[in-house]
Amino acid sequence: MYKQIGILTGGGDAPGLNAVIRAVVRTATGEFGMKVIGIEDSFEGILGETQTVKLTKKSVSGILPRGGTILGTRNRGSFAKIVDGQPVFPEMPISEALANLDILGIEALIVLGGEGTLAIAEQFHKRGFPVIGVPKTIDNDLAATELTFGFMTAIDIATEALDRLHTTAASHDRVMILEVMGRNTGWIALQAGMAGSADIILIPEIPFSFESVLRKIKEREREGSKFTNIVVAEGAREVGKGEMYADKEQLRLGGVGNYVRQRLEEMTDKEARCVVLGHLQRGGSPNAFDRMLGTNFGACAVRALASGQTGKMVALQAGTIVNVPLSEACANIKTVPVDGQLVRTARDIGISFAAPKESDL
Ligand code: F6P
């Protein structure tokens, strides 16, 4: 049994990180009698002059409903560089981090993160250091788990935004466009779009055409609805074109919502407005589901470490938490199946994905 373990949070923050931290500390210090050290600012906290904090049941008291992460996070750093779109893991920082973990007396790590952070965690495992990953991302794009914590809260926020846009769109007979997060996948756009009664959903998995968007707007007009609500994932792209970037060098997506607005105003006599929901989807308190999922993930991660497992990620499969190899979790991202049940249901109730021909789906 480990005497002392470390915990860190990496990548973009997501509602529910503190719920996981609290559950890890309570489980580890309670039943298993381990000490827990919080590593600050993701893996950066175990480089150079290390930044750590002792975590106790008392120090995590009251954090369950809090957004963000009490440990701080980074989604860019020293441990992975992107070369030709692929992560490359430099040798130096990992060796330095392993030496520092030894000095700090940290015998195993629980790492909360998305694909990038968990790929770094896997490098520690490959060097023989015990690691368990916990899947986090509002995008819900991690393979091997049905859900990541943070996603359901993001959907709630995007759905509320759509509800609010609905009434103003209807009052002004406008086209309203809501741009939501989702780098490579359209899970937030799809599920919030269905829950918030969007008329058109644009996702990275289904390139869209403006002809098809216009077809849907006109169809609604013929049926007597002079307004249209569109939800667009930040990574959505027009047929034959690439994603739109707010900052190409930093690979920061953004701009597709306003592009759709501008083009529709040029192509129709309708007024259009765009709202970019951005980091509102990541900030603030987790909903009840994410608090519960995060708590279960945290306790299961400690139990996995205590039972001698390593190189695994806790994952939700068929309503139960299981342990899957980190390599499996990082191998691919989980995209929206374009011929799957949810897309089919959305189409059946009249939602358009604006594929050049909807029958192409
Ligand atoms: O991966 C989560 C995510 O929310 C993406 O959907 C988005 O592109 C990215 O983070 C934005 O990150 P930031 O602006 O914090 O660098």
Short mmCIF file of C-alpha atoms and ligand atoms in Angstrom, two decimals:
data_model
loop_
_atom_site.label_atom_id
_atom_site.label_comp_id
_atom_site.label_asym_id
_atom_site.label_seq_id
_atom_site.Cartn_x
_atom_site.Cartn_y
_atom_site.Cartn_z
CA MET A 1 0.00 0.00 0.00
CA TYR A 2 1.30 3.47 -0.85
CA LYS A 3 2.01 5.81 2.06
CA GLN A 4 1.65 8.97 -0.02
CA ILE A 5 0.08 9.68 -3.41
CA GLY A 6 -0.08 12.81 -5.58
CA ILE A 7 -2.97 14.29 -7.54
CA LEU A 8 -2.96 16.86 -10.34
CA THR A 9 -5.39 18.42 -12.81
CA GLY A 10 -4.36 19.11 -16.42
CA GLY A 11 -5.83 20.56 -19.61
CA GLY A 12 -8.77 22.96 -19.79
CA ASP A 13 -10.78 23.09 -16.58
CA ALA A 14 -14.17 21.38 -16.40
CA PRO A 15 -16.96 21.52 -13.81
CA GLY A 16 -16.48 18.61 -11.40
CA LEU A 17 -12.68 18.69 -10.98
CA ASN A 18 -13.02 19.65 -7.32
CA ALA A 19 -15.58 16.89 -6.76
CA VAL A 20 -12.96 14.35 -7.93
CA ILE A 21 -10.21 15.92 -5.79
CA ARG A 22 -12.47 15.81 -2.72
CA ALA A 23 -13.42 12.16 -3.29
CA VAL A 24 -9.78 11.15 -3.85
CA VAL A 25 -8.69 12.84 -0.61
CA ARG A 26 -11.57 11.45 1.46
CA THR A 27 -11.13 7.89 0.14
CA ALA A 28 -7.33 7.84 0.30
CA THR A 29 -6.97 9.41 3.75
CA GLY A 30 -9.96 7.55 5.17
CA GLU A 31 -10.22 3.88 4.38
CA PHE A 32 -6.68 3.49 3.03
CA GLY A 33 -4.75 5.72 5.45
CA MET A 34 -2.67 7.36 2.68
CA LYS A 35 -1.42 10.95 2.62
CA VAL A 36 -2.37 13.05 -0.41
CA ILE A 37 -0.22 15.79 -1.97
CA GLY A 38 -1.83 18.19 -4.46
CA ILE A 39 0.47 19.15 -7.36
CA GLU A 40 -0.23 22.66 -8.61
CA ASP A 41 -0.65 23.81 -12.21
CA SER A 42 -0.73 20.36 -13.78
CA PHE A 43 2.61 18.56 -14.36
CA GLU A 44 4.40 21.94 -14.22
CA GLY A 45 4.17 21.74 -10.39
CA ILE A 46 6.71 18.90 -10.30
CA LEU A 47 9.36 20.75 -12.28
CA GLY A 48 12.03 23.13 -10.94
CA GLU A 49 11.03 24.58 -7.59
CA THR A 50 8.10 22.23 -7.13
CA GLN A 51 4.69 23.60 -6.13
CA THR A 52 2.64 21.27 -3.98
CA VAL A 53 0.09 21.45 -1.20
CA LYS A 54 -0.85 18.89 1.46
CA LEU A 55 -4.49 17.90 1.06
CA THR A 56 -6.57 16.78 4.04
CA LYS A 57 -10.24 16.10 4.63
CA LYS A 58 -10.39 19.59 6.18
CA SER A 59 -8.65 21.35 3.31
CA VAL A 60 -11.08 19.93 0.75
CA SER A 61 -14.13 20.73 2.82
CA GLY A 62 -16.69 22.84 0.93
CA ILE A 63 -15.16 22.42 -2.55
CA LEU A 64 -17.75 19.99 -3.99
CA PRO A 65 -19.93 22.68 -5.65
CA ARG A 66 -17.02 24.91 -6.68
CA GLY A 67 -16.11 25.37 -10.34
CA GLY A 68 -12.51 25.31 -11.64
CA THR A 69 -9.82 23.40 -9.78
CA ILE A 70 -8.27 24.27 -6.41
CA LEU A 71 -4.95 22.90 -7.78
CA GLY A 72 -4.80 25.11 -10.88
CA THR A 73 -4.31 23.72 -14.38
CA ARG A 74 -2.44 24.29 -17.64
CA ASN A 75 -3.33 23.26 -21.16
CA ARG A 76 0.07 24.16 -22.58
CA GLY A 77 3.38 23.28 -20.99
CA SER A 78 6.78 21.60 -20.94
CA PHE A 79 5.73 17.95 -21.21
CA ALA A 80 4.28 17.63 -24.71
CA LYS A 81 5.06 19.52 -27.87
CA ILE A 82 2.89 19.19 -30.96
CA VAL A 83 4.96 18.38 -34.05
CA ASP A 84 3.05 17.86 -37.33
CA GLY A 85 -0.19 17.54 -35.35
CA GLN A 86 1.22 14.73 -33.16
CA PRO A 87 2.31 14.97 -29.50
CA VAL A 88 6.00 14.47 -28.87
CA PHE A 89 7.13 13.85 -25.28
CA PRO A 90 10.58 15.32 -24.53
CA GLU A 91 12.70 13.11 -22.27
CA MET A 92 14.03 15.84 -19.97
CA PRO A 93 10.93 17.07 -18.13
CA ILE A 94 9.73 13.53 -17.38
CA SER A 95 13.10 12.53 -15.90
CA GLU A 96 13.17 15.73 -13.84
CA ALA A 97 9.59 15.18 -12.66
CA LEU A 98 10.33 11.57 -11.65
CA ALA A 99 13.35 12.72 -9.61
CA ASN A 100 11.23 15.40 -7.92
CA LEU A 101 8.44 12.92 -7.14
CA ASP A 102 11.06 10.79 -5.42
CA ILE A 103 12.30 13.77 -3.37
CA LEU A 104 8.70 14.67 -2.43
CA GLY A 105 7.99 11.07 -1.35
CA ILE A 106 5.10 10.72 -3.81
CA GLU A 107 4.80 7.05 -4.73
CA ALA A 108 1.89 7.12 -7.20
CA LEU A 109 -0.16 9.68 -9.15
CA ILE A 110 -3.83 10.27 -9.89
CA VAL A 111 -4.08 12.43 -13.01
CA LEU A 112 -7.30 14.23 -13.99
CA GLY A 113 -7.34 15.25 -17.63
CA GLY A 114 -8.35 14.85 -21.23
CA GLU A 115 -6.57 13.14 -24.09
CA GLY A 116 -3.40 15.30 -23.97
CA THR A 117 -2.92 15.13 -20.19
CA LEU A 118 -3.59 11.39 -20.08
CA ALA A 119 -1.06 10.81 -22.87
CA ILE A 120 1.55 12.49 -20.64
CA ALA A 121 0.39 10.34 -17.68
CA GLU A 122 0.96 7.27 -19.84
CA GLN A 123 4.60 8.30 -20.32
CA PHE A 124 5.06 8.20 -16.52
CA HIS A 125 3.49 4.73 -16.45
CA LYS A 126 5.84 3.59 -19.23
CA ARG A 127 8.77 4.73 -17.08
CA GLY A 128 7.50 2.46 -14.27
CA PHE A 129 5.74 5.11 -12.15
CA PRO A 130 2.25 4.04 -10.92
CA VAL A 131 -0.50 6.19 -12.46
CA ILE A 132 -4.29 6.12 -12.65
CA GLY A 133 -6.12 8.55 -14.96
CA VAL A 134 -9.54 10.16 -14.50
CA PRO A 135 -11.33 11.28 -17.71
CA LYS A 136 -12.17 14.98 -17.84
CA THR A 137 -13.40 17.19 -20.65
CA ILE A 138 -16.54 19.14 -21.40
CA ASP A 139 -16.19 17.92 -25.00
CA ASN A 140 -16.95 14.26 -24.02
CA ASP A 141 -14.57 13.13 -26.75
CA LEU A 142 -12.50 10.60 -24.78
CA ALA A 143 -12.58 7.06 -26.10
CA ALA A 144 -13.27 4.14 -23.74
CA THR A 145 -15.66 6.05 -21.47
CA GLU A 146 -19.30 6.77 -22.22
CA LEU A 147 -19.10 10.07 -20.34
CA THR A 148 -16.52 12.46 -18.98
CA PHE A 149 -17.41 14.71 -16.05
CA GLY A 150 -18.05 18.34 -17.02
CA PHE A 151 -19.96 17.43 -20.17
CA MET A 152 -23.45 17.32 -18.65
CA THR A 153 -22.94 20.72 -16.99
CA ALA A 154 -21.77 22.19 -20.31
CA ILE A 155 -24.91 20.81 -21.97
CA ASP A 156 -27.11 22.40 -19.30
CA ILE A 157 -25.47 25.79 -19.88
CA ALA A 158 -25.70 25.54 -23.69
CA THR A 159 -29.32 24.40 -23.46
CA GLU A 160 -30.24 27.35 -21.26
CA ALA A 161 -28.52 29.68 -23.74
CA LEU A 162 -30.56 28.17 -26.60
CA ASP A 163 -33.80 28.57 -24.62
CA ARG A 164 -33.00 32.22 -24.09
CA LEU A 165 -32.02 32.79 -27.72
CA HIS A 166 -35.24 31.11 -28.82
CA THR A 167 -37.51 33.78 -27.38
CA THR A 168 -35.53 36.70 -28.78
CA ALA A 169 -35.19 34.97 -32.19
CA ALA A 170 -38.97 34.48 -32.34
CA SER A 171 -39.69 38.06 -31.27
CA HIS A 172 -37.49 39.56 -34.02
CA ASP A 173 -37.95 36.93 -36.76
CA ARG A 174 -34.18 36.49 -36.79
CA VAL A 175 -31.68 33.75 -37.37
CA MET A 176 -29.82 33.16 -34.10
CA ILE A 177 -26.53 31.30 -34.10
CA LEU A 178 -25.00 29.84 -30.93
CA GLU A 179 -21.34 28.79 -31.20
CA VAL A 180 -20.42 26.18 -28.62
CA MET A 181 -17.16 24.37 -27.76
CA GLY A 182 -16.18 21.06 -29.31
CA ARG A 183 -12.78 20.97 -30.96
CA ASN A 184 -13.03 17.83 -33.00
CA THR A 185 -16.43 16.53 -32.02
CA GLY A 186 -20.00 17.78 -31.95
CA TRP A 187 -21.27 16.19 -28.73
CA ILE A 188 -22.13 19.49 -27.01
CA ALA A 189 -23.75 20.96 -30.13
CA LEU A 190 -25.74 17.80 -30.82
CA GLN A 191 -27.06 17.16 -27.34
CA ALA A 192 -27.66 20.80 -26.36
CA GLY A 193 -29.19 21.35 -29.80
CA MET A 194 -31.65 18.53 -29.24
CA ALA A 195 -32.43 19.60 -25.66
CA GLY A 196 -32.73 23.28 -26.65
CA SER A 197 -34.80 22.68 -29.78
CA ALA A 198 -32.34 23.96 -32.37
CA ASP A 199 -33.50 23.84 -35.99
CA ILE A 200 -30.03 23.34 -37.48
CA ILE A 201 -27.01 21.69 -35.81
CA LEU A 202 -23.56 22.05 -37.41
CA ILE A 203 -20.93 19.60 -36.15
CA PRO A 204 -17.36 18.74 -37.22
CA GLU A 205 -18.39 15.20 -38.19
CA ILE A 206 -20.85 16.43 -40.86
CA PRO A 207 -19.48 19.20 -43.13
CA PHE A 208 -22.25 21.67 -43.96
CA SER A 209 -23.34 23.55 -47.07
CA PHE A 210 -25.01 26.97 -47.07
CA GLU A 211 -27.50 25.75 -49.68
CA SER A 212 -28.70 23.18 -47.18
CA VAL A 213 -28.85 25.75 -44.34
CA LEU A 214 -30.95 28.01 -46.59
CA ARG A 215 -33.21 25.11 -47.54
CA LYS A 216 -34.06 24.59 -43.88
CA ILE A 217 -34.63 28.30 -43.20
CA LYS A 218 -37.00 28.51 -46.21
CA GLU A 219 -38.81 25.32 -45.22
CA ARG A 220 -39.47 26.84 -41.78
CA GLU A 221 -40.75 30.07 -43.38
CA ARG A 222 -43.15 28.07 -45.57
CA GLU A 223 -44.43 26.38 -42.41
CA GLY A 224 -44.99 29.79 -40.75
CA SER A 225 -41.86 30.05 -38.52
CA LYS A 226 -39.99 33.20 -39.48
CA PHE A 227 -37.08 32.55 -37.12
CA THR A 228 -34.40 29.85 -37.04
CA ASN A 229 -32.07 28.72 -34.27
CA ILE A 230 -28.69 27.31 -35.25
CA VAL A 231 -26.14 25.73 -32.93
CA VAL A 232 -22.64 25.35 -34.31
CA ALA A 233 -19.65 23.53 -32.79
CA GLU A 234 -16.46 25.61 -32.93
CA GLY A 235 -14.81 22.86 -35.02
CA ALA A 236 -17.61 22.65 -37.63
CA ARG A 237 -16.58 23.29 -41.22
CA GLU A 238 -18.13 24.04 -44.55
CA VAL A 239 -17.85 21.32 -47.20
CA GLY A 240 -14.39 21.49 -48.80
CA LYS A 241 -12.99 23.88 -46.18
CA GLY A 242 -11.07 23.54 -42.91
CA GLU A 243 -11.87 24.59 -39.34
CA MET A 244 -11.77 28.30 -38.47
CA TYR A 245 -9.20 29.58 -36.00
CA ALA A 246 -9.21 32.59 -33.69
CA ASP A 247 -5.45 32.00 -33.34
CA LYS A 248 -3.96 29.55 -35.83
CA GLU A 249 -0.50 29.47 -34.25
CA GLN A 250 -1.90 28.49 -30.86
CA LEU A 251 -4.43 26.13 -32.55
CA ARG A 252 -7.24 28.08 -30.83
CA LEU A 253 -10.52 27.53 -32.68
CA GLY A 254 -13.20 30.20 -33.12
CA GLY A 255 -15.02 32.27 -35.70
CA VAL A 256 -17.29 29.79 -37.45
CA GLY A 257 -20.45 31.20 -35.79
CA ASN A 258 -19.78 34.70 -37.03
CA TYR A 259 -18.83 33.37 -40.47
CA VAL A 260 -22.21 31.60 -40.71
CA ARG A 261 -23.97 34.79 -39.55
CA GLN A 262 -22.20 36.97 -42.11
CA ARG A 263 -22.81 34.57 -45.01
CA LEU A 264 -26.50 34.16 -44.15
CA GLU A 265 -26.99 37.93 -44.00
CA GLU A 266 -25.36 38.18 -47.44
CA MET A 267 -27.46 35.37 -48.89
CA THR A 268 -30.88 36.26 -47.41
CA ASP A 269 -32.83 39.33 -46.38
CA LYS A 270 -32.93 38.04 -42.81
CA GLU A 271 -31.19 39.60 -39.85
CA ALA A 272 -28.84 37.21 -38.09
CA ARG A 273 -26.99 37.39 -34.77
CA CYS A 274 -24.26 35.19 -33.32
CA VAL A 275 -23.49 34.44 -29.67
CA VAL A 276 -20.22 32.70 -28.77
CA LEU A 277 -20.78 30.83 -25.52
CA GLY A 278 -17.06 30.16 -24.97
CA HIS A 279 -15.72 29.60 -21.48
CA LEU A 280 -19.13 30.09 -19.84
CA GLN A 281 -19.47 26.37 -20.66
CA ARG A 282 -16.45 25.54 -18.52
CA GLY A 283 -16.77 27.93 -15.57
CA GLY A 284 -18.98 27.75 -12.50
CA SER A 285 -20.60 25.07 -10.43
CA PRO A 286 -20.98 21.46 -11.67
CA ASN A 287 -24.51 20.10 -11.92
CA ALA A 288 -25.66 17.24 -9.68
CA PHE A 289 -24.75 14.57 -12.25
CA ASP A 290 -21.16 15.78 -12.65
CA ARG A 291 -20.71 16.03 -8.87
CA MET A 292 -21.90 12.45 -8.56
CA LEU A 293 -19.86 11.13 -11.52
CA GLY A 294 -16.72 12.98 -10.38
CA THR A 295 -17.12 11.62 -6.84
CA ASN A 296 -17.50 8.05 -8.10
CA PHE A 297 -14.54 8.42 -10.49
CA GLY A 298 -12.35 9.82 -7.65
CA ALA A 299 -13.11 7.04 -5.16
CA CYS A 300 -12.73 4.34 -7.85
CA ALA A 301 -9.36 5.79 -8.92
CA VAL A 302 -8.02 5.46 -5.36
CA ARG A 303 -9.36 1.91 -5.07
CA ALA A 304 -7.69 1.03 -8.39
CA LEU A 305 -4.31 2.34 -7.16
CA ALA A 306 -4.72 0.64 -3.79
CA SER A 307 -5.40 -2.69 -5.49
CA GLY A 308 -2.10 -2.40 -7.36
CA GLN A 309 -3.40 -1.26 -10.74
CA THR A 310 -1.43 1.20 -12.86
CA GLY A 311 -1.50 2.58 -16.41
CA LYS A 312 -5.29 2.55 -16.28
CA MET A 313 -8.08 5.12 -16.59
CA VAL A 314 -11.37 4.87 -14.70
CA ALA A 315 -14.19 4.85 -17.24
CA LEU A 316 -17.98 4.74 -17.30
CA GLN A 317 -19.27 1.76 -19.24
CA ALA A 318 -22.89 0.58 -19.10
CA GLY A 319 -23.49 2.62 -15.94
CA THR A 320 -20.55 1.12 -13.99
CA ILE A 321 -17.02 2.40 -13.41
CA VAL A 322 -14.39 0.09 -14.88
CA ASN A 323 -10.61 0.38 -15.42
CA VAL A 324 -9.32 0.54 -18.99
CA PRO A 325 -5.72 0.84 -20.24
CA LEU A 326 -4.58 4.46 -20.64
CA SER A 327 -3.30 3.51 -24.09
CA GLU A 328 -6.86 2.58 -25.12
CA ALA A 329 -8.22 5.87 -23.78
CA CYS A 330 -5.63 7.93 -25.67
CA ALA A 331 -5.57 5.98 -28.95
CA ASN A 332 -8.50 7.75 -30.63
CA ILE A 333 -11.02 10.41 -29.88
CA LYS A 334 -14.71 9.52 -29.67
CA THR A 335 -16.59 11.28 -32.47
CA VAL A 336 -20.35 11.51 -32.99
CA PRO A 337 -21.41 8.49 -35.10
CA VAL A 338 -23.05 10.14 -38.11
CA ASP A 339 -25.33 7.16 -38.66
CA GLY A 340 -25.93 6.66 -34.93
CA GLN A 341 -29.18 6.72 -32.99
CA LEU A 342 -28.95 10.33 -31.75
CA VAL A 343 -28.33 11.81 -35.21
CA ARG A 344 -31.14 9.66 -36.59
CA THR A 345 -33.53 10.84 -33.85
CA ALA A 346 -32.58 14.46 -34.43
CA ARG A 347 -33.28 14.10 -38.15
CA ASP A 348 -36.56 12.27 -37.48
CA ILE A 349 -37.85 15.22 -35.46
CA GLY A 350 -36.88 17.66 -38.23
CA ILE A 351 -33.44 18.93 -37.19
CA SER A 352 -31.14 19.61 -40.13
CA PHE A 353 -27.36 18.97 -40.08
CA ALA A 354 -27.07 20.95 -43.31
CA ALA A 355 -25.19 18.23 -45.15
CA PRO A 356 -25.15 19.07 -48.89
CA LYS A 357 -27.94 16.53 -49.27
CA GLU A 358 -29.49 15.46 -45.97
CA SER A 359 -29.92 12.03 -47.50
CA ASP A 360 -26.09 11.80 -47.69
CA LEU A 361 -25.91 11.13 -43.95
O1 F6P B 1 -10.92 20.76 -24.76
C1 F6P B 1 -11.86 21.56 -24.13
C2 F6P B 1 -12.00 22.87 -24.80
O2 F6P B 1 -13.06 23.41 -24.12
C3 F6P B 1 -12.22 22.87 -26.32
O3 F6P B 1 -13.52 22.60 -26.71
C4 F6P B 1 -11.78 24.26 -26.68
O4 F6P B 1 -11.39 24.36 -28.02
C5 F6P B 1 -10.63 24.47 -25.77
O5 F6P B 1 -10.89 23.72 -24.61
C6 F6P B 1 -10.39 25.92 -25.43
O6 F6P B 1 -9.35 26.02 -24.51
P1 F6P B 1 -8.64 27.36 -23.99
O7 F6P B 1 -9.33 28.53 -24.60
O8 F6P B 1 -8.82 27.32 -22.51
O9 F6P B 1 -7.22 27.22 -24.37
#
